[in-house]
Each structure stands twice: as C-alpha cells, then as structure tokens.
PDB file of N, CA, C and O in Angstrom:
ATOM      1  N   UNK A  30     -36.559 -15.450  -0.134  1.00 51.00           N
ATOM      2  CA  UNK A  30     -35.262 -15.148   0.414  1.00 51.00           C
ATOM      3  C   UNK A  30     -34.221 -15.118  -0.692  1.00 51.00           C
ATOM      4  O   UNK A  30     -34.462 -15.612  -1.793  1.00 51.00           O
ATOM      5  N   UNK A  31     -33.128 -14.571  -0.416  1.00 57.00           N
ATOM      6  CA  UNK A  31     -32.476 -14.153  -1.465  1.00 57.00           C
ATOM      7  C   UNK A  31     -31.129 -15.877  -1.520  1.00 57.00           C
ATOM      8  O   UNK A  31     -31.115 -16.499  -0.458  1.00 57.00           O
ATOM      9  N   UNK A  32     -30.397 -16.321  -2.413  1.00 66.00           N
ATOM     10  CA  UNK A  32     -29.711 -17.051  -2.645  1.00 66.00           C
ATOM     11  C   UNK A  32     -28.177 -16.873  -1.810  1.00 66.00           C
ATOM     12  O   UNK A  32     -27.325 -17.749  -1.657  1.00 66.00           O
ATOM     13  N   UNK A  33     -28.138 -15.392  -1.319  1.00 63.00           N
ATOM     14  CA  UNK A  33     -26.336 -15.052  -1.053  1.00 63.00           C
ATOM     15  C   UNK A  33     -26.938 -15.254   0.701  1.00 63.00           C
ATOM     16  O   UNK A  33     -27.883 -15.079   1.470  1.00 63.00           O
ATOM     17  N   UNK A  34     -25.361 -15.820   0.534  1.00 71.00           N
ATOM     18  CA  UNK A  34     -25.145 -16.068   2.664  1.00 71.00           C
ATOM     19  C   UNK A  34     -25.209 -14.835   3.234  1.00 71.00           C
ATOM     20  O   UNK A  34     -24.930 -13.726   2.779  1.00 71.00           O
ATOM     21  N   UNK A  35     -25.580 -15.155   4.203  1.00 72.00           N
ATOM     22  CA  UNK A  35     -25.903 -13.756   5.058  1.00 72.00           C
ATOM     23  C   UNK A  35     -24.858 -13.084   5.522  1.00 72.00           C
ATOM     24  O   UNK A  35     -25.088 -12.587   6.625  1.00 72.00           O
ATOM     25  N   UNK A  36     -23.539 -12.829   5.002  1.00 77.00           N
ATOM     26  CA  UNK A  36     -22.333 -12.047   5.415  1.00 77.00           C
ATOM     27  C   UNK A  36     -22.459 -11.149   4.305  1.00 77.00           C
ATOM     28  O   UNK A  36     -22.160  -9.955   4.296  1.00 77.00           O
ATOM     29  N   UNK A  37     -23.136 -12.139   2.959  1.00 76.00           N
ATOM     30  CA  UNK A  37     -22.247 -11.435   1.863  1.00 76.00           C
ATOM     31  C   UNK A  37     -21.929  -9.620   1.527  1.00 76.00           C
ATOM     32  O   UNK A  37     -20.885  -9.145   1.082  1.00 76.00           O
ATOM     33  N   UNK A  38     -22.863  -9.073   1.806  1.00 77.00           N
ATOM     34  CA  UNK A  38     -22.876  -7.742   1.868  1.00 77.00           C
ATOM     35  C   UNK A  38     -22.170  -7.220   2.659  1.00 77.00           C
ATOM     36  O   UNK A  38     -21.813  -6.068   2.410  1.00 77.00           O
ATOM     37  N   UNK A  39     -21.824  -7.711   3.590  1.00 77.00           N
ATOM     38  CA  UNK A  39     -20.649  -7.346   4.534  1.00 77.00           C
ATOM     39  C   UNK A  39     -19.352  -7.581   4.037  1.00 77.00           C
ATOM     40  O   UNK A  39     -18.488  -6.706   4.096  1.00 77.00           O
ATOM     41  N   UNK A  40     -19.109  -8.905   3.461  1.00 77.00           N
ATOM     42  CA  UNK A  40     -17.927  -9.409   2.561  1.00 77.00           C
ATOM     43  C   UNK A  40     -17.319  -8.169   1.625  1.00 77.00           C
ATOM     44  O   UNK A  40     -16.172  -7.722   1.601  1.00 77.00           O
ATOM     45  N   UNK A  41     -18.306  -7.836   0.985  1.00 79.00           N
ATOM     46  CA  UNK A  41     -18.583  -6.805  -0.386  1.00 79.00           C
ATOM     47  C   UNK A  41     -18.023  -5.762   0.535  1.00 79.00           C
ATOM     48  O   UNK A  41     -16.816  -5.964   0.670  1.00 79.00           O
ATOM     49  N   UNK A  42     -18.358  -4.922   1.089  1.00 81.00           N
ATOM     50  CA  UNK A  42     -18.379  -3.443   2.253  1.00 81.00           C
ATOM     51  C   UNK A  42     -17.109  -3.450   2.311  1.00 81.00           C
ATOM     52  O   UNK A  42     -16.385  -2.485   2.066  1.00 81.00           O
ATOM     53  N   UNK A  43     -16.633  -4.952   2.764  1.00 77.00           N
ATOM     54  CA  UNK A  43     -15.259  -4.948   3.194  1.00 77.00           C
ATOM     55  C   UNK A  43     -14.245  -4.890   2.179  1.00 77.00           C
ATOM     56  O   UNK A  43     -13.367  -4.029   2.240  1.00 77.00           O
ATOM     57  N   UNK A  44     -14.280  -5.537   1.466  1.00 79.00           N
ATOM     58  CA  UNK A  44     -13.636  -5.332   0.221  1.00 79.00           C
ATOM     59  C   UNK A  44     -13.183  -4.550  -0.594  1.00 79.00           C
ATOM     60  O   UNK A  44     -12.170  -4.539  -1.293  1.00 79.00           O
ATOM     61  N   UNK A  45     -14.404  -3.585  -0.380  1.00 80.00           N
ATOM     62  CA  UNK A  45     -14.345  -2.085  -1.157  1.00 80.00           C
ATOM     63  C   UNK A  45     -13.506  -1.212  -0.646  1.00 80.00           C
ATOM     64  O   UNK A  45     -12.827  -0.398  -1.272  1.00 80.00           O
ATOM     65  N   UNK A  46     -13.588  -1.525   1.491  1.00 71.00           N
ATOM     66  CA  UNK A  46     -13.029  -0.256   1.941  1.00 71.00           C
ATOM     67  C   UNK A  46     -11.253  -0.902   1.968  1.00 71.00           C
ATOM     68  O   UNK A  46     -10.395  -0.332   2.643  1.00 71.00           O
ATOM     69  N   UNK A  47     -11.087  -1.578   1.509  1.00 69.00           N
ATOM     70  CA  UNK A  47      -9.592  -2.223   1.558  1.00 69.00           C
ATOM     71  C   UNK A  47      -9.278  -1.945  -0.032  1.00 69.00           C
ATOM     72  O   UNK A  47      -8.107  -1.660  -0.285  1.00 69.00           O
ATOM     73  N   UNK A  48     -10.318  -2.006  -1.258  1.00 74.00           N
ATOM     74  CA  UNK A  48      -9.711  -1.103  -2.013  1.00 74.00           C
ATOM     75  C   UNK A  48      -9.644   0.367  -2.138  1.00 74.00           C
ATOM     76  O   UNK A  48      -8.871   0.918  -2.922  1.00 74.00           O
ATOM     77  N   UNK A  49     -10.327   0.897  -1.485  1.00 75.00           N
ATOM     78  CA  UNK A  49     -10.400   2.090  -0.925  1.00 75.00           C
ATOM     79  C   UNK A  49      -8.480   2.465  -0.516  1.00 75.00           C
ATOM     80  O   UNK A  49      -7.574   3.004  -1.150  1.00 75.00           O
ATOM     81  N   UNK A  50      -8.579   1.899   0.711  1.00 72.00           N
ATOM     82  CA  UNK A  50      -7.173   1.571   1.577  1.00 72.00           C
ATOM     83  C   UNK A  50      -6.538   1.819   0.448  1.00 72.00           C
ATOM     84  O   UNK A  50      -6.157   2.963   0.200  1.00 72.00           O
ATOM     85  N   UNK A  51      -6.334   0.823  -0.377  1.00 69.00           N
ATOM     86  CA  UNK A  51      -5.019   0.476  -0.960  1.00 69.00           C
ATOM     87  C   UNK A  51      -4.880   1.625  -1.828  1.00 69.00           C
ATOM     88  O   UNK A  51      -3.784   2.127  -1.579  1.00 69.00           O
ATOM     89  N   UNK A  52      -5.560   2.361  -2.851  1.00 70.00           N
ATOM     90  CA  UNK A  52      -5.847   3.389  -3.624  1.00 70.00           C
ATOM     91  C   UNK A  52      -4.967   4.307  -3.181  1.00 70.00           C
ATOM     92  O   UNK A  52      -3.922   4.695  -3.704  1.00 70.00           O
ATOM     93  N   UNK A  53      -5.727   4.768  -1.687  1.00 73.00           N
ATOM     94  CA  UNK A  53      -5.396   5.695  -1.118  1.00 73.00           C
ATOM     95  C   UNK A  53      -3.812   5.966  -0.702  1.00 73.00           C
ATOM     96  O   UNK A  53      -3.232   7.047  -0.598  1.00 73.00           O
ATOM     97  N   UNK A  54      -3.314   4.642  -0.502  1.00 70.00           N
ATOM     98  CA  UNK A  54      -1.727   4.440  -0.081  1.00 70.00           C
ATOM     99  C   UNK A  54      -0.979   4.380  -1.477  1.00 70.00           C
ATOM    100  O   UNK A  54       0.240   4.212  -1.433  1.00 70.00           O
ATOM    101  N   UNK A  55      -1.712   4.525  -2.947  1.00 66.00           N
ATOM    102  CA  UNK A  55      -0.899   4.461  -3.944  1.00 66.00           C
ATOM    103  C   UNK A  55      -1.025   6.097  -3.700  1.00 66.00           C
ATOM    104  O   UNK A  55      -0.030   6.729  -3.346  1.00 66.00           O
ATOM    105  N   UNK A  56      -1.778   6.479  -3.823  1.00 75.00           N
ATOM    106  CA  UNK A  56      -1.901   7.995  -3.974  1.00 75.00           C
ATOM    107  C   UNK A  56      -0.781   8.439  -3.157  1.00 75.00           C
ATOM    108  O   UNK A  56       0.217   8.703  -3.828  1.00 75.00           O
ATOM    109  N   UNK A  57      -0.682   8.569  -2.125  1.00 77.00           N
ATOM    110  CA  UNK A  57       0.229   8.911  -1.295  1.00 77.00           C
ATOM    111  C   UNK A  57       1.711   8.498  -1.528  1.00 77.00           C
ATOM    112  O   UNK A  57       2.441   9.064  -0.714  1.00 77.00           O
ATOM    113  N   UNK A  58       2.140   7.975  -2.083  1.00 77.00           N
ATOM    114  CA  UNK A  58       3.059   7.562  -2.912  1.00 77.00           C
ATOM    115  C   UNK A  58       3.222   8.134  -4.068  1.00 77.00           C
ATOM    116  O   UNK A  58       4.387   8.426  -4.334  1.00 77.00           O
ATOM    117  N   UNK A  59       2.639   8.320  -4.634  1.00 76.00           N
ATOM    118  CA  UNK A  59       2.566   9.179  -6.175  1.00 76.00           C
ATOM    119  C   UNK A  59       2.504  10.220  -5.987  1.00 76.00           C
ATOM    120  O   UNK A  59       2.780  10.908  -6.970  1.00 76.00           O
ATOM    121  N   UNK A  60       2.029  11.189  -4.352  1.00 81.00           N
ATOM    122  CA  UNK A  60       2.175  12.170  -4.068  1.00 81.00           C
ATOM    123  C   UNK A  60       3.328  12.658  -3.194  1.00 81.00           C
ATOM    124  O   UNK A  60       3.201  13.721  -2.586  1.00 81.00           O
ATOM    125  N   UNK A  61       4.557  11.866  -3.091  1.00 84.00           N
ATOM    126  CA  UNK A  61       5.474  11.586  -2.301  1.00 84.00           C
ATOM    127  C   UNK A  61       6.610  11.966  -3.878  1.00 84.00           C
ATOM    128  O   UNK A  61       7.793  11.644  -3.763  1.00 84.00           O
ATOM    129  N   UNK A  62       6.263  12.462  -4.897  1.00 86.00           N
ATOM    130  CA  UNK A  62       7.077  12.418  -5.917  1.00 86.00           C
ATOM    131  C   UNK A  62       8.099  11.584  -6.059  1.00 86.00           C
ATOM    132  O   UNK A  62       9.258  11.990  -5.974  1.00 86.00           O
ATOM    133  N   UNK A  63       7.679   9.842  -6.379  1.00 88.00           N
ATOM    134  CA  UNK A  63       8.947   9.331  -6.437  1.00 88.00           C
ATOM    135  C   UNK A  63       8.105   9.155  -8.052  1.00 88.00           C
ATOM    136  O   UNK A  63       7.044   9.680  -8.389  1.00 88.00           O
ATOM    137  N   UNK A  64       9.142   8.086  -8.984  1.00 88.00           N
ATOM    138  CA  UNK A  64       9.013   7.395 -10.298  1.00 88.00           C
ATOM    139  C   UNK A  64       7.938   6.744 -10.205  1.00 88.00           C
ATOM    140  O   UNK A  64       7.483   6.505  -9.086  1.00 88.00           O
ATOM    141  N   UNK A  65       7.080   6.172 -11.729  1.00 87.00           N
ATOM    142  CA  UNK A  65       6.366   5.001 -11.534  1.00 87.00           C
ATOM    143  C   UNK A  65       7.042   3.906 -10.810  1.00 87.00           C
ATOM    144  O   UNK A  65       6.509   3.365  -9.841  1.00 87.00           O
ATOM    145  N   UNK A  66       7.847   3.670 -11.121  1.00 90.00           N
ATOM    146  CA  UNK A  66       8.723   2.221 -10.755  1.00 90.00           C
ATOM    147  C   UNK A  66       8.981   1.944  -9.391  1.00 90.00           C
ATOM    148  O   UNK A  66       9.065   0.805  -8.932  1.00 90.00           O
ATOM    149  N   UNK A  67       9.170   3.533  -8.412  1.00 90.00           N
ATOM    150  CA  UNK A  67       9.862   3.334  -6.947  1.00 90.00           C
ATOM    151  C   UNK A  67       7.999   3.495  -6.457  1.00 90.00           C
ATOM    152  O   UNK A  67       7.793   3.151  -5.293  1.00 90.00           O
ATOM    153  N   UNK A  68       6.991   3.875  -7.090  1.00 88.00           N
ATOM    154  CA  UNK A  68       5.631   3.980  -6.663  1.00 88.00           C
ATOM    155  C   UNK A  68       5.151   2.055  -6.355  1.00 88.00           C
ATOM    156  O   UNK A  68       4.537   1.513  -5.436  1.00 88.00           O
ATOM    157  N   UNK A  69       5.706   1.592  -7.444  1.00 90.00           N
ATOM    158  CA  UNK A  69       5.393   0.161  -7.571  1.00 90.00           C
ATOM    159  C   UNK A  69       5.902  -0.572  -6.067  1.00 90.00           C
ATOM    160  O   UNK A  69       5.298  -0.953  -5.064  1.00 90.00           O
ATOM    161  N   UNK A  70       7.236  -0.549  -6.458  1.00 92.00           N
ATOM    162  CA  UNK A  70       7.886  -0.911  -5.387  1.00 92.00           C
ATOM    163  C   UNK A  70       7.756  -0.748  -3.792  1.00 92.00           C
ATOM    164  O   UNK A  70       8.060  -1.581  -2.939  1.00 92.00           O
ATOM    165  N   UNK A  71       7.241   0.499  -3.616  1.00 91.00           N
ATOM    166  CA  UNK A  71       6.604   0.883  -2.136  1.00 91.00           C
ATOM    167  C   UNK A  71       5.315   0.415  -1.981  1.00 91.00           C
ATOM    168  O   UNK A  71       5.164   0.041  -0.818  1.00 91.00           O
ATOM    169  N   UNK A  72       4.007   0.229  -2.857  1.00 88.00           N
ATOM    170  CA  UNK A  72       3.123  -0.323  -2.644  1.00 88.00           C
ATOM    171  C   UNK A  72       3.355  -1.930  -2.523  1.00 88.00           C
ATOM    172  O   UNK A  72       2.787  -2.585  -1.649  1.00 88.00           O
ATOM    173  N   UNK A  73       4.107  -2.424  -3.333  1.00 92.00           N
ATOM    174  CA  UNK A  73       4.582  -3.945  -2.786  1.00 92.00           C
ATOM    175  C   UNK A  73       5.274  -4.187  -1.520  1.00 92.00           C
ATOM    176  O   UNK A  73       5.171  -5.210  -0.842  1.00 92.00           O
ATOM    177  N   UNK A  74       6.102  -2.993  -1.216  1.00 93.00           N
ATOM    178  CA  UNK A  74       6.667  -3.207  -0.077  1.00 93.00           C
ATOM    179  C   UNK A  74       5.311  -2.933   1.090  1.00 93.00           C
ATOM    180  O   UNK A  74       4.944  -3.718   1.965  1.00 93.00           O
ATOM    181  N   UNK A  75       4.902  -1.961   0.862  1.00 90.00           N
ATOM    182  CA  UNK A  75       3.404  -2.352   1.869  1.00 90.00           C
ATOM    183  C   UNK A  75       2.660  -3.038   1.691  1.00 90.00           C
ATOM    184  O   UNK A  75       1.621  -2.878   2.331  1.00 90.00           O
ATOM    185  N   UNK A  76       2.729  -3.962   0.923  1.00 89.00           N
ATOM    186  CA  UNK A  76       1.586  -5.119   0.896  1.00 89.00           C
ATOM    187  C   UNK A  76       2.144  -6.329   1.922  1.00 89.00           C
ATOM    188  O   UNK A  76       1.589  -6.846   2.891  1.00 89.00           O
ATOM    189  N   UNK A  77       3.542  -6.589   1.286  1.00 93.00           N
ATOM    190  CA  UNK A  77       4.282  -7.662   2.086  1.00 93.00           C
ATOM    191  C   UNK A  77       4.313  -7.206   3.609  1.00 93.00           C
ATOM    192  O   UNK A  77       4.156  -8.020   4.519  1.00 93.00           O
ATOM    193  N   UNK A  78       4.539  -5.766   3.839  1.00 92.00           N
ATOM    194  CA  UNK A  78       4.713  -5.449   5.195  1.00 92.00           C
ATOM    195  C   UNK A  78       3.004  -6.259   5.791  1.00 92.00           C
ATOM    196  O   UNK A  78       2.901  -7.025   6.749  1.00 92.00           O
ATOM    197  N   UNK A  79       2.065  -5.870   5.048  1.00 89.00           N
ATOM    198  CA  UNK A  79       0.838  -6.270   5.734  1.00 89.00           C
ATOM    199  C   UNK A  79       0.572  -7.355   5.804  1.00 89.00           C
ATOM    200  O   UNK A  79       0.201  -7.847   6.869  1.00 89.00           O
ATOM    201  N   UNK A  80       0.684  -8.058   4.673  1.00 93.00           N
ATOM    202  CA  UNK A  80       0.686  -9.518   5.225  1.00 93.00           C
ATOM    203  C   UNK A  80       1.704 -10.741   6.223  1.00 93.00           C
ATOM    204  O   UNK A  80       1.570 -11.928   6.521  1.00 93.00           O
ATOM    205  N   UNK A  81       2.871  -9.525   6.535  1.00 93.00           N
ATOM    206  CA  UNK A  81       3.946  -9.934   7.368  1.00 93.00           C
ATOM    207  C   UNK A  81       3.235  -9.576   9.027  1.00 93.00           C
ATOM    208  O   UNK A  81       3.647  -9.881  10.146  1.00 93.00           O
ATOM    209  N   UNK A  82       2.110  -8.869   8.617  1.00 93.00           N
ATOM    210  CA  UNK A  82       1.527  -8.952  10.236  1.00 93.00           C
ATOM    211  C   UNK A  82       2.713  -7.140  11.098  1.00 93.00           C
ATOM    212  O   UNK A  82       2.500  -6.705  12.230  1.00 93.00           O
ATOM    213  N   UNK A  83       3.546  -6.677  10.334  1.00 91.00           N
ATOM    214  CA  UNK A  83       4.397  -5.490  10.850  1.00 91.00           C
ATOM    215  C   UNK A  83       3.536  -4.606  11.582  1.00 91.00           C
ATOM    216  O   UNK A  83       2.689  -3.902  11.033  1.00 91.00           O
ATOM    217  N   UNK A  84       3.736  -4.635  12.750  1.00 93.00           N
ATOM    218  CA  UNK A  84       3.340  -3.239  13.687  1.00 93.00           C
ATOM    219  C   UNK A  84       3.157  -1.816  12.891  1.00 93.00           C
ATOM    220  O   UNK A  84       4.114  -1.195  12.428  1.00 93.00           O
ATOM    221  N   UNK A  85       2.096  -1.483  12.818  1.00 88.00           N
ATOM    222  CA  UNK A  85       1.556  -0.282  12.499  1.00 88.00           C
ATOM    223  C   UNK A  85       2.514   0.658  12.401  1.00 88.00           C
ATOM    224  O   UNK A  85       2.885   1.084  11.308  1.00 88.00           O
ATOM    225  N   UNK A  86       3.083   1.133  13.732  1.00 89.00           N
ATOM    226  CA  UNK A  86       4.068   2.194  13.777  1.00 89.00           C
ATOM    227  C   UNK A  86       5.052   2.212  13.146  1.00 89.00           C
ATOM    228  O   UNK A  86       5.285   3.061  12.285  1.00 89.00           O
ATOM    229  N   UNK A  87       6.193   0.806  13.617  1.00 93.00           N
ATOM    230  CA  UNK A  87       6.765   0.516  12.860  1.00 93.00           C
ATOM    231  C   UNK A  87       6.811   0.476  11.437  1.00 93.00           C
ATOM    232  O   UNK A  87       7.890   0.873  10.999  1.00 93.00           O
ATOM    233  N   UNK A  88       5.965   0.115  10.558  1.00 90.00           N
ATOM    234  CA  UNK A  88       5.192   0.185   9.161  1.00 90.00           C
ATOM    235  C   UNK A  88       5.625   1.655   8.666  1.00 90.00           C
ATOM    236  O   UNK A  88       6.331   1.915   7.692  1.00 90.00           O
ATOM    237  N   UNK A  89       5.147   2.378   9.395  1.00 89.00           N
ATOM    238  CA  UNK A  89       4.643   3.863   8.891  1.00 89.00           C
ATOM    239  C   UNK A  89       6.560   4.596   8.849  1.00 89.00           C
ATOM    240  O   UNK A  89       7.095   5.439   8.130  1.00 89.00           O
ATOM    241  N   UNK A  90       7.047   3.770   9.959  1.00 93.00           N
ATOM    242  CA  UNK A  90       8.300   4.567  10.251  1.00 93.00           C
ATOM    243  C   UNK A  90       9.431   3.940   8.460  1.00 93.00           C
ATOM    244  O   UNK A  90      10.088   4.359   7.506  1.00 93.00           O
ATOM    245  N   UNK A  91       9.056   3.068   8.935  1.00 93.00           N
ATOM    246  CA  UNK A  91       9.899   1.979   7.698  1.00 93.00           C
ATOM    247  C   UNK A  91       9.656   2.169   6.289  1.00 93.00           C
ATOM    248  O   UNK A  91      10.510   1.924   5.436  1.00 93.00           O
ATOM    249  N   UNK A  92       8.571   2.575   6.052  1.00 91.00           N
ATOM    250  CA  UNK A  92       7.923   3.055   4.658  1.00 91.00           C
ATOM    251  C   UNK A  92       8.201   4.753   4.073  1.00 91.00           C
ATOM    252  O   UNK A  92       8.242   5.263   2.953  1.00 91.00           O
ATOM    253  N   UNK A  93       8.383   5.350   5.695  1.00 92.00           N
ATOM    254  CA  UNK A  93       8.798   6.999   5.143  1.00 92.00           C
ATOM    255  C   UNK A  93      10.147   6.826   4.745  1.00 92.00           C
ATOM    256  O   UNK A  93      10.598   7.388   3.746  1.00 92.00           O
ATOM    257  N   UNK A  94      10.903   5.980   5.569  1.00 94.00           N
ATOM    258  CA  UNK A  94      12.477   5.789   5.643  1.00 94.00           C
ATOM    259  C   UNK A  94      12.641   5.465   4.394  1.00 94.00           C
ATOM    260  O   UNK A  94      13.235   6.372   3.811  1.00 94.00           O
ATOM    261  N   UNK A  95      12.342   4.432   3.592  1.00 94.00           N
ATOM    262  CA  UNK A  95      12.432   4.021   2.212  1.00 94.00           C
ATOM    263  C   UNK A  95      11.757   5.167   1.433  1.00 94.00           C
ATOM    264  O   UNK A  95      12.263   5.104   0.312  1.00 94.00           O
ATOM    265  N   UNK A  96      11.189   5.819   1.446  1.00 92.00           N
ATOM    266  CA  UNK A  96      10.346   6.389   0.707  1.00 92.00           C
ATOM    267  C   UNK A  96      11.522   7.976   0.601  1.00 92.00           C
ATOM    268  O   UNK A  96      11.537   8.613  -0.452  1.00 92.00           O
ATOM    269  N   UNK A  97      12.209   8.319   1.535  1.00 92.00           N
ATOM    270  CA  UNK A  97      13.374   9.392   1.817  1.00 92.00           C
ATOM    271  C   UNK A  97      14.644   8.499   1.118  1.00 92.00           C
ATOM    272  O   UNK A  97      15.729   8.862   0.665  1.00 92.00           O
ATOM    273  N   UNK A  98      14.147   7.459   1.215  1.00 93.00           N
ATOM    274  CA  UNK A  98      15.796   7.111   0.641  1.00 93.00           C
ATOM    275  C   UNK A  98      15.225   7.079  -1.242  1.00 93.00           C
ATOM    276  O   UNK A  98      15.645   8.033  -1.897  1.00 93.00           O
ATOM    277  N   UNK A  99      14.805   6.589  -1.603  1.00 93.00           N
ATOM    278  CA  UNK A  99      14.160   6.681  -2.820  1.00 93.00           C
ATOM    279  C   UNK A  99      14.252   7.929  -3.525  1.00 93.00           C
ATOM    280  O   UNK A  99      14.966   8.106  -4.512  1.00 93.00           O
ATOM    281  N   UNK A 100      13.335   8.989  -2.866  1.00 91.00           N
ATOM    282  CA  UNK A 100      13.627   9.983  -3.034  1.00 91.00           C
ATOM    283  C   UNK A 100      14.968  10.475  -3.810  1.00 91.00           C
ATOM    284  O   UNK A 100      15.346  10.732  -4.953  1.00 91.00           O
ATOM    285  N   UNK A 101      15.418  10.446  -2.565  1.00 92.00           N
ATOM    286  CA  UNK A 101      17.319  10.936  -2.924  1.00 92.00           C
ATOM    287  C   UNK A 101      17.866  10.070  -4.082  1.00 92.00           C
ATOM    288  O   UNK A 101      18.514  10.668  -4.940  1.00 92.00           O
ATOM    289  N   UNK A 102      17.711   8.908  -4.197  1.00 91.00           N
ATOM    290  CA  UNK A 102      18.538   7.966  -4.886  1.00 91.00           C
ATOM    291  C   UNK A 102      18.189   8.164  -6.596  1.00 91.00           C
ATOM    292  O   UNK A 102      18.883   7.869  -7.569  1.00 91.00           O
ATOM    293  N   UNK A 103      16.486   8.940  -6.495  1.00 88.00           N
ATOM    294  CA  UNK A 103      16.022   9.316  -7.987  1.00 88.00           C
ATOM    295  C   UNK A 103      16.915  10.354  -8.275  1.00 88.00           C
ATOM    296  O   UNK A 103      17.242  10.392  -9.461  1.00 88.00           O
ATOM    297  N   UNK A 104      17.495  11.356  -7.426  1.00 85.00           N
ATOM    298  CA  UNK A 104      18.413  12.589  -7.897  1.00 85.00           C
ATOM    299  C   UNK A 104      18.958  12.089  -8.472  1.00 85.00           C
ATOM    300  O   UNK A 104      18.738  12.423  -9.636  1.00 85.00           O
ATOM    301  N   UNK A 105      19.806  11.216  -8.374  1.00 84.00           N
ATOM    302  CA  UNK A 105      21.199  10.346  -9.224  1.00 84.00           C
ATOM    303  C   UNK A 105      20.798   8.919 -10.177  1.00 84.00           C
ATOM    304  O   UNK A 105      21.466   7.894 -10.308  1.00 84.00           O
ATOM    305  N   UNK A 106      19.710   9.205 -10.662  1.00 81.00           N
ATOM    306  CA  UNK A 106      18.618   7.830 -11.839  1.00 81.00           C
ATOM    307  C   UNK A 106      18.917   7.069 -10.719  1.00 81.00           C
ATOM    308  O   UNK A 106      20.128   6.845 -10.726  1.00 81.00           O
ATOM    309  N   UNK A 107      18.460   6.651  -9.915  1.00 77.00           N
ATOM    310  CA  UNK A 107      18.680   5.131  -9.343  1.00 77.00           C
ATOM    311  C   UNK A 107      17.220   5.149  -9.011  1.00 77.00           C
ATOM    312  O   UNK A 107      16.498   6.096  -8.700  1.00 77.00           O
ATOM    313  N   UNK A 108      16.849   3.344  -9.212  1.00 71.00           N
ATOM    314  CA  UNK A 108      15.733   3.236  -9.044  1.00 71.00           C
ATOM    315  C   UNK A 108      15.578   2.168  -8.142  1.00 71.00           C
ATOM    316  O   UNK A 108      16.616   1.508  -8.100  1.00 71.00           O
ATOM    317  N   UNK A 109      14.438   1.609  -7.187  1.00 71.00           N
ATOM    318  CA  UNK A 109      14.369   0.459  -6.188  1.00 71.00           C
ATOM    319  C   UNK A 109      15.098  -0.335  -6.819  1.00 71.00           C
ATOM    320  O   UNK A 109      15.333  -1.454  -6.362  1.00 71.00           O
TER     321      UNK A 109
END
C-alpha cells in the first residue's frame, strides 16, 4: 500500500483546478487592458472578496464596476 492518505490525490486535483481558477481570473484581467499594478490589485481584490465568503453575483458585479472604474482612471495615470 502506498504511504499517502487516501484523499491525497483528490487534495492534489483540487488544488490544481483552483490554480487553474486563479490563472484564469489573472488572465481576464490582463485581458481587460488595465496596468500591471491595477491587474495586481483586482486579483487581490478577488481573493479577499473570496475569502470574505461575497455572493457570486454580487462578486462578478463589483469586480466589473472596479475594473470600469480603473479603466478610466488609467486615461488620466491614476493607478488603484
């Protein structure tokens, strides 16, 4: 028998597809043409949103909203 608890491969699976996740939500951000810096800042702001437990919808609404304001605020150098 092998030495690892019997989740562990599941542990692993999971792990991957949450870095998967997270990748994917930088991308989308970096494809949202803001700065490195306002890219940083929105992926932190979705991290905290997730570990704040924030309603999905809500999340998604709150993150475009910042992500439009960002936007605009790079026209004029301003950064998060």
């Amino acid at each position: 028998m092998s030495e690892q608890p019997r989740n562990a491969a599941a542990g692993q699976r999971q792990k991957q597809h949450h870095k998967a996740a997270q990748q994917a939500t930088g991308r989308a951000f970096a494809d949202a043409g803001l700065t490195r810096k306002n890219e940083e800042f929105m992926f932190q702001l979705n991290k905290q949103l997730e570990a704040q437990g924030a309603p999905a919808d809500k999340k998604a609404e709150w993150l475009q909203a910042t992500v439009e304001q960002l936007l605009a605020g790079q026209k004029d150098a301003k950064t998060a």
